[in-house]
PDB file of C-alpha atoms in Angstrom:
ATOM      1  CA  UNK A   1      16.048 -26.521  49.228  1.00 49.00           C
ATOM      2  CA  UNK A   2      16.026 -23.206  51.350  1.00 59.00           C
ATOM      3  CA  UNK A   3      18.763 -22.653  53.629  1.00 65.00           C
ATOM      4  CA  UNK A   4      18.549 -20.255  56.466  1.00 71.00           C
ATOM      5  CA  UNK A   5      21.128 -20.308  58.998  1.00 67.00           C
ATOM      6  CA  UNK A   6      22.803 -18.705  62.544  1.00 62.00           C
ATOM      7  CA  UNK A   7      25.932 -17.091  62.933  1.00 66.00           C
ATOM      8  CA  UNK A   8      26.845 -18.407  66.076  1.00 78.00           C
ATOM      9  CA  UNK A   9      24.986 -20.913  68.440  1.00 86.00           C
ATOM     10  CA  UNK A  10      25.173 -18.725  71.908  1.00 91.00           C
ATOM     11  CA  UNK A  11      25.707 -14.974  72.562  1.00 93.00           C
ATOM     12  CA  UNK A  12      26.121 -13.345  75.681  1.00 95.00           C
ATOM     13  CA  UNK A  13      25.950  -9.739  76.357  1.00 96.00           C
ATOM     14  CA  UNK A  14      25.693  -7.705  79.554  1.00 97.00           C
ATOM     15  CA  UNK A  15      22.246  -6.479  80.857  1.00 97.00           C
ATOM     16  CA  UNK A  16      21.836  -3.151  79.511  1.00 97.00           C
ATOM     17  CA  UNK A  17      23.663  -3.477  76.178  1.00 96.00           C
ATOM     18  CA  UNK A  18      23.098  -3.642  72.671  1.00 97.00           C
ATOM     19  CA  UNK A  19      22.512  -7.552  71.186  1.00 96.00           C
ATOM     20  CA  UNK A  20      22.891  -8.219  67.797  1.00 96.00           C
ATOM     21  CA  UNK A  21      21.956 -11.391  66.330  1.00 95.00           C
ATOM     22  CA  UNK A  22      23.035 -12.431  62.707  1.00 94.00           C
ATOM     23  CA  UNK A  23      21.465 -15.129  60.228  1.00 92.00           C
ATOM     24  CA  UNK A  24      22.235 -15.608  56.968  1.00 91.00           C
ATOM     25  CA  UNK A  25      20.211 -17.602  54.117  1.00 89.00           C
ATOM     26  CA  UNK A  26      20.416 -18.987  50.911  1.00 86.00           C
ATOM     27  CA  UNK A  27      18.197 -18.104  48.980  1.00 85.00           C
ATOM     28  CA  UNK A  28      17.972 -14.352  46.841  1.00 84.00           C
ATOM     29  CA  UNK A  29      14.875 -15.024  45.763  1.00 84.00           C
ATOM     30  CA  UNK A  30      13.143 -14.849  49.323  1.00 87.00           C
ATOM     31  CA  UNK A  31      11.429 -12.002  49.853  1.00 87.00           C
ATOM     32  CA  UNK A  32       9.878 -12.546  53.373  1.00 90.00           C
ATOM     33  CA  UNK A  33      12.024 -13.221  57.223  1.00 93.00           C
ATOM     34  CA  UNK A  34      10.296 -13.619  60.289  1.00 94.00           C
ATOM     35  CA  UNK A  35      12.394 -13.468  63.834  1.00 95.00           C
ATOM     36  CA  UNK A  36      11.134 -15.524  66.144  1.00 96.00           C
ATOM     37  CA  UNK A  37      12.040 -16.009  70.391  1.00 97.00           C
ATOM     38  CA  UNK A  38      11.772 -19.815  72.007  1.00 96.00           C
ATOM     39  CA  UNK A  39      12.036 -19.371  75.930  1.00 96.00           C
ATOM     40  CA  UNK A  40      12.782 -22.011  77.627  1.00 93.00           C
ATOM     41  CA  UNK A  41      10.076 -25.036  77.562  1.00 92.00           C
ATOM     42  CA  UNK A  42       7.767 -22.790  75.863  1.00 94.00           C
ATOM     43  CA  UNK A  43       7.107 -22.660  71.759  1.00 95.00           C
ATOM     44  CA  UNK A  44       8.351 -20.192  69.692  1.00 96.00           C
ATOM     45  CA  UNK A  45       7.168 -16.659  69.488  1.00 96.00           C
ATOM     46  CA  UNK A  46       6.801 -14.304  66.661  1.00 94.00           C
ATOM     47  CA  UNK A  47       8.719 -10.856  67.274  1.00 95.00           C
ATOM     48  CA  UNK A  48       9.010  -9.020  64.065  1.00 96.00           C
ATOM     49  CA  UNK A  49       9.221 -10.008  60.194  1.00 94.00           C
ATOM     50  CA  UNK A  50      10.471  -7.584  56.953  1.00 95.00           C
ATOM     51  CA  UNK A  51       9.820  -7.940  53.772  1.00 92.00           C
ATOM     52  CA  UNK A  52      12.467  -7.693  51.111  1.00 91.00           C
ATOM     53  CA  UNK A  53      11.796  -4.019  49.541  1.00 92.00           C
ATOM     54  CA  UNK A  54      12.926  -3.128  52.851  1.00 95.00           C
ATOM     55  CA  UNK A  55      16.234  -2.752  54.939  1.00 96.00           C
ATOM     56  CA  UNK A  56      15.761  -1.820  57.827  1.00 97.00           C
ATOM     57  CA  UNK A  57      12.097  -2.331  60.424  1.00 97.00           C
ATOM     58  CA  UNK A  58      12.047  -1.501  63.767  1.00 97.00           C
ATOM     59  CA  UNK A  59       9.527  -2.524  66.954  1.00 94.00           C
ATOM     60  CA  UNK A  60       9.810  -2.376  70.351  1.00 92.00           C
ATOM     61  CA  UNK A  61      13.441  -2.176  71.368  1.00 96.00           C
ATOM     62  CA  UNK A  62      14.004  -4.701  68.537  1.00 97.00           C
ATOM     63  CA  UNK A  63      15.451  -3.839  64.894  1.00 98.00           C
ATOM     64  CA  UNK A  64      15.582  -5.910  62.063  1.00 97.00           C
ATOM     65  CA  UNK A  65      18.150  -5.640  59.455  1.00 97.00           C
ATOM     66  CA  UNK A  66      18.164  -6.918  55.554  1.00 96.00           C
ATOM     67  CA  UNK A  67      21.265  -7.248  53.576  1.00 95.00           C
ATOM     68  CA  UNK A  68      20.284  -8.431  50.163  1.00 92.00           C
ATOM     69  CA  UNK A  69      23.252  -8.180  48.660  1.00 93.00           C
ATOM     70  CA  UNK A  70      25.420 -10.063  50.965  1.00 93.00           C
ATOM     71  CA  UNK A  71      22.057 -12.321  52.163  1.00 92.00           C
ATOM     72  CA  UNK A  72      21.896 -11.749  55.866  1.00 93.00           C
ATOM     73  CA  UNK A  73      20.039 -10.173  58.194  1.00 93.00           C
ATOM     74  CA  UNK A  74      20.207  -9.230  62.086  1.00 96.00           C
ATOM     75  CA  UNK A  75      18.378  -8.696  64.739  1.00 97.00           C
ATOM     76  CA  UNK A  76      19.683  -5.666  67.096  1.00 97.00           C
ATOM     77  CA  UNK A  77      17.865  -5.728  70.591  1.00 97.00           C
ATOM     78  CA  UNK A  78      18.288  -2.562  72.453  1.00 97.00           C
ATOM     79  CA  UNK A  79      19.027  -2.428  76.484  1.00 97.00           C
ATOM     80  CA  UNK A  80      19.145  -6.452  76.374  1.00 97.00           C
ATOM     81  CA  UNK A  81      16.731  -7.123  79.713  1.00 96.00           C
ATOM     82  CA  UNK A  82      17.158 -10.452  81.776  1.00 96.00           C
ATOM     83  CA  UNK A  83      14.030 -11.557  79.898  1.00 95.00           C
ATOM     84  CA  UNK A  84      15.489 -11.388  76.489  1.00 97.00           C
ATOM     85  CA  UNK A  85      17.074 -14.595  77.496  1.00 97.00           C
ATOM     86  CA  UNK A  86      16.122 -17.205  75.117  1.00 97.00           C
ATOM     87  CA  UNK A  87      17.148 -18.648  71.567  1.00 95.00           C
ATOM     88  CA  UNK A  88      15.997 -16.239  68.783  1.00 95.00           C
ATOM     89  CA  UNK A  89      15.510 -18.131  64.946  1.00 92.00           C
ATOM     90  CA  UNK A  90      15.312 -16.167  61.775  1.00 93.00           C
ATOM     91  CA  UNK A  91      13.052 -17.898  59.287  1.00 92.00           C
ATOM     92  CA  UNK A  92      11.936 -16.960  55.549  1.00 89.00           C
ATOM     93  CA  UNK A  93       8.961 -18.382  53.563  1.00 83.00           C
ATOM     94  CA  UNK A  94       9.110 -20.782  50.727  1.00 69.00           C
ATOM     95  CA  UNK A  95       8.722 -19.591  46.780  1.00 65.00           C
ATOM     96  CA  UNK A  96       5.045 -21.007  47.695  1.00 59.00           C
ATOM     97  CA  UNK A  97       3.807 -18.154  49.663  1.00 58.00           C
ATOM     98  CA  UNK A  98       3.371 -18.834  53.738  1.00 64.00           C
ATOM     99  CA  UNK A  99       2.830 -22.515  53.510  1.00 78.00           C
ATOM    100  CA  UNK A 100       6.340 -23.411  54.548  1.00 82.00           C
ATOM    101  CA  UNK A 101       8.813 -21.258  56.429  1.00 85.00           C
ATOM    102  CA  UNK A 102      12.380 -22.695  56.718  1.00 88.00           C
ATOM    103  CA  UNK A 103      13.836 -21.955  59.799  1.00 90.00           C
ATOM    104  CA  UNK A 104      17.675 -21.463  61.042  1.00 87.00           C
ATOM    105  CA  UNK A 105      19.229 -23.446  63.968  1.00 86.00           C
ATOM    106  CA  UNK A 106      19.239 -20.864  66.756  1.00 91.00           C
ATOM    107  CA  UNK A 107      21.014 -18.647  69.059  1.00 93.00           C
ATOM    108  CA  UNK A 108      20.991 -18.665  72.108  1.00 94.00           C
ATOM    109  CA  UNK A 109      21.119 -15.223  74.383  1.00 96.00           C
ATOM    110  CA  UNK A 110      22.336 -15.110  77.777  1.00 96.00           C
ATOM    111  CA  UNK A 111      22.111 -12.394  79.310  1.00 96.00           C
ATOM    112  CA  UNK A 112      24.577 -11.789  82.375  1.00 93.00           C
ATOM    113  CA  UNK A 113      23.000  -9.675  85.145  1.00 89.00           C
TER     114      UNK A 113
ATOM    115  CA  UNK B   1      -7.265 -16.089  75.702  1.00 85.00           C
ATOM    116  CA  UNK B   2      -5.963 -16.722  71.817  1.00 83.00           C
ATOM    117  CA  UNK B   3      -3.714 -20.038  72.306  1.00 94.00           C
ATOM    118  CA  UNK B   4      -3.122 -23.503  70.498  1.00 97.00           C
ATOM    119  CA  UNK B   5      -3.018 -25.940  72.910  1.00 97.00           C
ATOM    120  CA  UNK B   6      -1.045 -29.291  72.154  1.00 98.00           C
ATOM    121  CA  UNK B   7      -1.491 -32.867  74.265  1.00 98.00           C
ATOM    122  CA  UNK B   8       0.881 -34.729  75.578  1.00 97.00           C
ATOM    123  CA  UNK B   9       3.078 -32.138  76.239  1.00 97.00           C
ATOM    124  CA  UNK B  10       5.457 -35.366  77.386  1.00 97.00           C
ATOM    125  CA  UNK B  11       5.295 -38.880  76.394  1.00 96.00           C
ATOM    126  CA  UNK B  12       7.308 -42.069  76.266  1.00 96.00           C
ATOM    127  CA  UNK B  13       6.709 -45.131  74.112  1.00 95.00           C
ATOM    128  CA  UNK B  14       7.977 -48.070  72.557  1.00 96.00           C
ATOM    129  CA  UNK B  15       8.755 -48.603  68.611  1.00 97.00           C
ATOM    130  CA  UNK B  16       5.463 -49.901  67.013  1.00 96.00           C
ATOM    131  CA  UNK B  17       3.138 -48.411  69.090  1.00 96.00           C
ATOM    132  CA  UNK B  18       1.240 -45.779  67.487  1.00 97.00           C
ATOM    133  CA  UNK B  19       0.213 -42.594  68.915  1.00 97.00           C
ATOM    134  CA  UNK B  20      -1.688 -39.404  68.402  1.00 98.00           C
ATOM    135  CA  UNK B  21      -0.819 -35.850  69.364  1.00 98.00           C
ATOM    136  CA  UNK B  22      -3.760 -33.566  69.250  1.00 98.00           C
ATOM    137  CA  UNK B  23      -3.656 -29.881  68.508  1.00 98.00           C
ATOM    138  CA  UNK B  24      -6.557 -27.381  68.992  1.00 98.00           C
ATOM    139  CA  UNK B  25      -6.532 -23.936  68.085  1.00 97.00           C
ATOM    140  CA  UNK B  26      -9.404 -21.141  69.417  1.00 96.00           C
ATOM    141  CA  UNK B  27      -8.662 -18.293  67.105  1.00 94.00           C
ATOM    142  CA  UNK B  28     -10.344 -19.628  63.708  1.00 94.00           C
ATOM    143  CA  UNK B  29      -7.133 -19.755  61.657  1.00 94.00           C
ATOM    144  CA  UNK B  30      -7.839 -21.831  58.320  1.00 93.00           C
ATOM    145  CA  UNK B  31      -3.635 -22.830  58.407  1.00 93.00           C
ATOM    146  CA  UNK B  32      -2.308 -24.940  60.967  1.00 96.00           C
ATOM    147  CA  UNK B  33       0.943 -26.657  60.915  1.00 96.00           C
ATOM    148  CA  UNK B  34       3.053 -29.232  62.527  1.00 98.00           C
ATOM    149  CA  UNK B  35       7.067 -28.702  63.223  1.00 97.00           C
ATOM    150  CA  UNK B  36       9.670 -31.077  65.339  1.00 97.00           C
ATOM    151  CA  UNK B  37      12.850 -29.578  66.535  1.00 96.00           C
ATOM    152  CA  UNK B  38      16.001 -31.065  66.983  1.00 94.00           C
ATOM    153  CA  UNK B  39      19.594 -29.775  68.428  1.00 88.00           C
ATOM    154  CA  UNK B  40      21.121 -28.152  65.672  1.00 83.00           C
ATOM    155  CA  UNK B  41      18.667 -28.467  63.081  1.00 85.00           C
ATOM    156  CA  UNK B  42      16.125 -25.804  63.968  1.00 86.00           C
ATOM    157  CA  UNK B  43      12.546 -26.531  63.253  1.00 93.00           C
ATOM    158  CA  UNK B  44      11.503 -28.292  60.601  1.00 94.00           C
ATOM    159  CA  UNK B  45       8.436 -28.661  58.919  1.00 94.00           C
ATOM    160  CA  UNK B  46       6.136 -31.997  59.014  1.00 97.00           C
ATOM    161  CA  UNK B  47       2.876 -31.701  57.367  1.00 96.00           C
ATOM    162  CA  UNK B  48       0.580 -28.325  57.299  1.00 95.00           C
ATOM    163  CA  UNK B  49      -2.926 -27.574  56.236  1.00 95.00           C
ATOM    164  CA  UNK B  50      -4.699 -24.974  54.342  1.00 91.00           C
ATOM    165  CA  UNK B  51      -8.082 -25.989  55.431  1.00 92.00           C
ATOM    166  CA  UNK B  52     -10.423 -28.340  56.307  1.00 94.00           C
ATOM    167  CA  UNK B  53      -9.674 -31.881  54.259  1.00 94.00           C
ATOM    168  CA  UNK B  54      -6.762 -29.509  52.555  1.00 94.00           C
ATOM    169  CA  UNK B  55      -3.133 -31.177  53.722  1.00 96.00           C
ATOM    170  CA  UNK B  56       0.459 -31.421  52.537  1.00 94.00           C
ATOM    171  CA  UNK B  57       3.620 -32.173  52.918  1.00 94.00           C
ATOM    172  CA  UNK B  58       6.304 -30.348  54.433  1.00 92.00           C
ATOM    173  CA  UNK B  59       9.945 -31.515  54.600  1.00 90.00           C
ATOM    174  CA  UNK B  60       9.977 -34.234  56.415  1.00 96.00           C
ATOM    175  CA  UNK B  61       6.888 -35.906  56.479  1.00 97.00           C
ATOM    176  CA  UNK B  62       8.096 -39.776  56.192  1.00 97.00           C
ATOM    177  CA  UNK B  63       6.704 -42.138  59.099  1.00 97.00           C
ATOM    178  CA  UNK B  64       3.380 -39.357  59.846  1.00 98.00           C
ATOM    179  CA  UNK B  65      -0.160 -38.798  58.864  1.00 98.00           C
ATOM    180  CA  UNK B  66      -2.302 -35.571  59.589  1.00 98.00           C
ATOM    181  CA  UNK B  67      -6.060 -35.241  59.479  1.00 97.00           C
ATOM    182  CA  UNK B  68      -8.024 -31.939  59.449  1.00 97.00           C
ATOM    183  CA  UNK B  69     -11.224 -32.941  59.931  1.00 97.00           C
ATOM    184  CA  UNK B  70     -12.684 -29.700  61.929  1.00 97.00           C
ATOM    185  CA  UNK B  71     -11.118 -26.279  61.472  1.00 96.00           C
ATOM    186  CA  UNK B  72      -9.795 -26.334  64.848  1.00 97.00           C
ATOM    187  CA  UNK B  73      -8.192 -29.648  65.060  1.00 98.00           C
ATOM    188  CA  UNK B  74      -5.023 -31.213  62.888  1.00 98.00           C
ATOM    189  CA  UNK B  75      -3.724 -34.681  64.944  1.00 98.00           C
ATOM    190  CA  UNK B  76      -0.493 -35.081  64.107  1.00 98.00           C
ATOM    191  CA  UNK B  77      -0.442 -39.131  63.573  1.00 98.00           C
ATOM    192  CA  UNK B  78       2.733 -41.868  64.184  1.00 97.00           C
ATOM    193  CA  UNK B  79       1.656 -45.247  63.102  1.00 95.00           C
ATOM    194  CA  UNK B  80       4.332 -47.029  63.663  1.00 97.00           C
ATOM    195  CA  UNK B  81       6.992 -44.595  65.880  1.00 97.00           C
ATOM    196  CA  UNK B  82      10.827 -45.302  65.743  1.00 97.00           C
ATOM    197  CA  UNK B  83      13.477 -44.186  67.612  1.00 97.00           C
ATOM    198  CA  UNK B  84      14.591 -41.495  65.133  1.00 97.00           C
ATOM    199  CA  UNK B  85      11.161 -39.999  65.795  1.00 98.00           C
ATOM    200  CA  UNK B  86      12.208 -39.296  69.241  1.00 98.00           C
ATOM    201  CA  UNK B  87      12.161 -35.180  69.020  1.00 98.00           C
ATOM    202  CA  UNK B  88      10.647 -32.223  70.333  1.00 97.00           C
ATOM    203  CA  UNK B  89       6.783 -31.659  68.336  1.00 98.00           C
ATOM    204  CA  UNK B  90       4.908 -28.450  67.810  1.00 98.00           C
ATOM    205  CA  UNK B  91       1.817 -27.059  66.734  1.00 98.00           C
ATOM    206  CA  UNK B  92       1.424 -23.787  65.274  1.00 96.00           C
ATOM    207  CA  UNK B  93      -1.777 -21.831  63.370  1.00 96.00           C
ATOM    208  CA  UNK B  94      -2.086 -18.610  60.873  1.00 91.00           C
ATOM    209  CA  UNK B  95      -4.656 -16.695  59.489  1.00 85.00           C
ATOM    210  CA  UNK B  96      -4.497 -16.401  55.796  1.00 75.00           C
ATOM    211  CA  UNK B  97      -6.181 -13.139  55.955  1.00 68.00           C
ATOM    212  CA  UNK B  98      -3.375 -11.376  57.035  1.00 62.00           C
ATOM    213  CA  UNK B  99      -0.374 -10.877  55.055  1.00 66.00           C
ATOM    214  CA  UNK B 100       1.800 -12.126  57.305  1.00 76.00           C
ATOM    215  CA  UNK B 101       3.532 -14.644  57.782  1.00 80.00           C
ATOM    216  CA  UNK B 102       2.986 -14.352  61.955  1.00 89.00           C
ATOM    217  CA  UNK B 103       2.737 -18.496  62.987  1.00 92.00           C
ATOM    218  CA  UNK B 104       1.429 -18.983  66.303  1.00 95.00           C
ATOM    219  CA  UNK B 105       2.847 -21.782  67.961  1.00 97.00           C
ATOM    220  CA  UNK B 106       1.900 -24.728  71.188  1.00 97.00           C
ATOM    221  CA  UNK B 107       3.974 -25.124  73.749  1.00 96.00           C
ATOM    222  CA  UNK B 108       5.189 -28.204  72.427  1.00 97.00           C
ATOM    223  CA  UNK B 109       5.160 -32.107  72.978  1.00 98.00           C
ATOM    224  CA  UNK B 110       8.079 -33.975  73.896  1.00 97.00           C
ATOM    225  CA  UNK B 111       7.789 -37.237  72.229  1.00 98.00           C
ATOM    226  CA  UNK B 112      10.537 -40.290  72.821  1.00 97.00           C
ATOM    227  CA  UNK B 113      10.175 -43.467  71.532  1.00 97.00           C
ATOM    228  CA  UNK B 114      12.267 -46.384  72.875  1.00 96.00           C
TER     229      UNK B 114
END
């Protein structure tokens, strides 16, 4: 089945610095990745998603980055904020469409004042 | 204000005893889905829906039953809850309009069964 993982379980950067967030998957043939944020006690929430025919997509103070040919992407967050704090999934979509989405494990962001 | 709404949000039982966790979306969204989460193994997917009387299975749908009865509603169902049920439960809609893949999600239901 799909795999879609995360680099490493917790980051921590510095309040005002650059995060970067890496996840890597399994599967070339996806053509879809979501990034999603899970605050504490809360459910997760969509940030940004790129499609495949695409490397790079940027939002607010978030950038999303697509490596085909090694199969990873990131997630750079600019000026990390004390509310960035939170565990941040990358997810892509089955072969079947957007029925099922296979998400990675997590990491978490700390963000030191 | 656009939510899905999930209930219990906490709940302790015993094996056997079978329990219903409702879900209710307010933004007309024709998929809804059910996820648990557990340490290290991200979310995973239970059971979703298309529509109404449309369901199917995710990946790990052994030991529940859904229902989508009304557009809004999809119960997730444990019949007969066990221990390795115990996990963290949540809700989330789409529209299939857009093309995106955008899930919104409930603020989850802690569910442990003793």
């Amino acid at each position: 089945g799909e795999s879609v993982g995360l680099h490493l379980p917790t980051l921590s950067v510095q309040e005002g610095d650059n995060s970067i967030i890496n996840c890597a998957y399994s599967n070339s043939a996806s053509d879809y990745f979501i990034w999603y944020k899970q605050e504490s006690g809360k459910g997760p929430q969509f940030i940004i998603d790129i499609r495949s025919n695409m490397d790079k997509r940027q939002g607010q103070r978030v950038t999303v980055l697509l490596n085909k040919t090694v199969k990873h992407l990131s997630l750079q967050i600019a000026a990390t904020q004390p509310g960035d704090s939170a565990v941040y999934f990358c997810a892509d979509r089955g072969q079947d469409n957007f029925n099922k989405f296979y998400f990675g494990s997590g990491t978490k962001l700390n963000v030191k004042p | 204000e656009a939510q899905v709404t999930q209930n219990p949000r906490y709940l302790i039982t015993v094996t056997g005893k079978k329990l219903t966790v409702t879900c209710s979306q307010n933004m007309n969204h024709e998929y809804m889905s059910w996820y648990r989460q557990d340490p290290g193994l991200g979310l995973r997917q239970i059971y979703y829906s298309m529509n109404v009387e449309v369901t199917d299975k995710g990946d790990v749908p052994e030991g529940y039953k859904v229902s989508r009865k009304e557009k809004r509603n999809f119960p997730l169902i444990l019949e007969s809850p066990s221990p390795n049920q115990t996990s963290l439960y949540f809700c989330a809609s789409r529209g299939v309009i857009e093309h995106t893949g955008e899930l919104f999600f409930g603020e989850g239901s802690r569910l442990t069964v003793l």
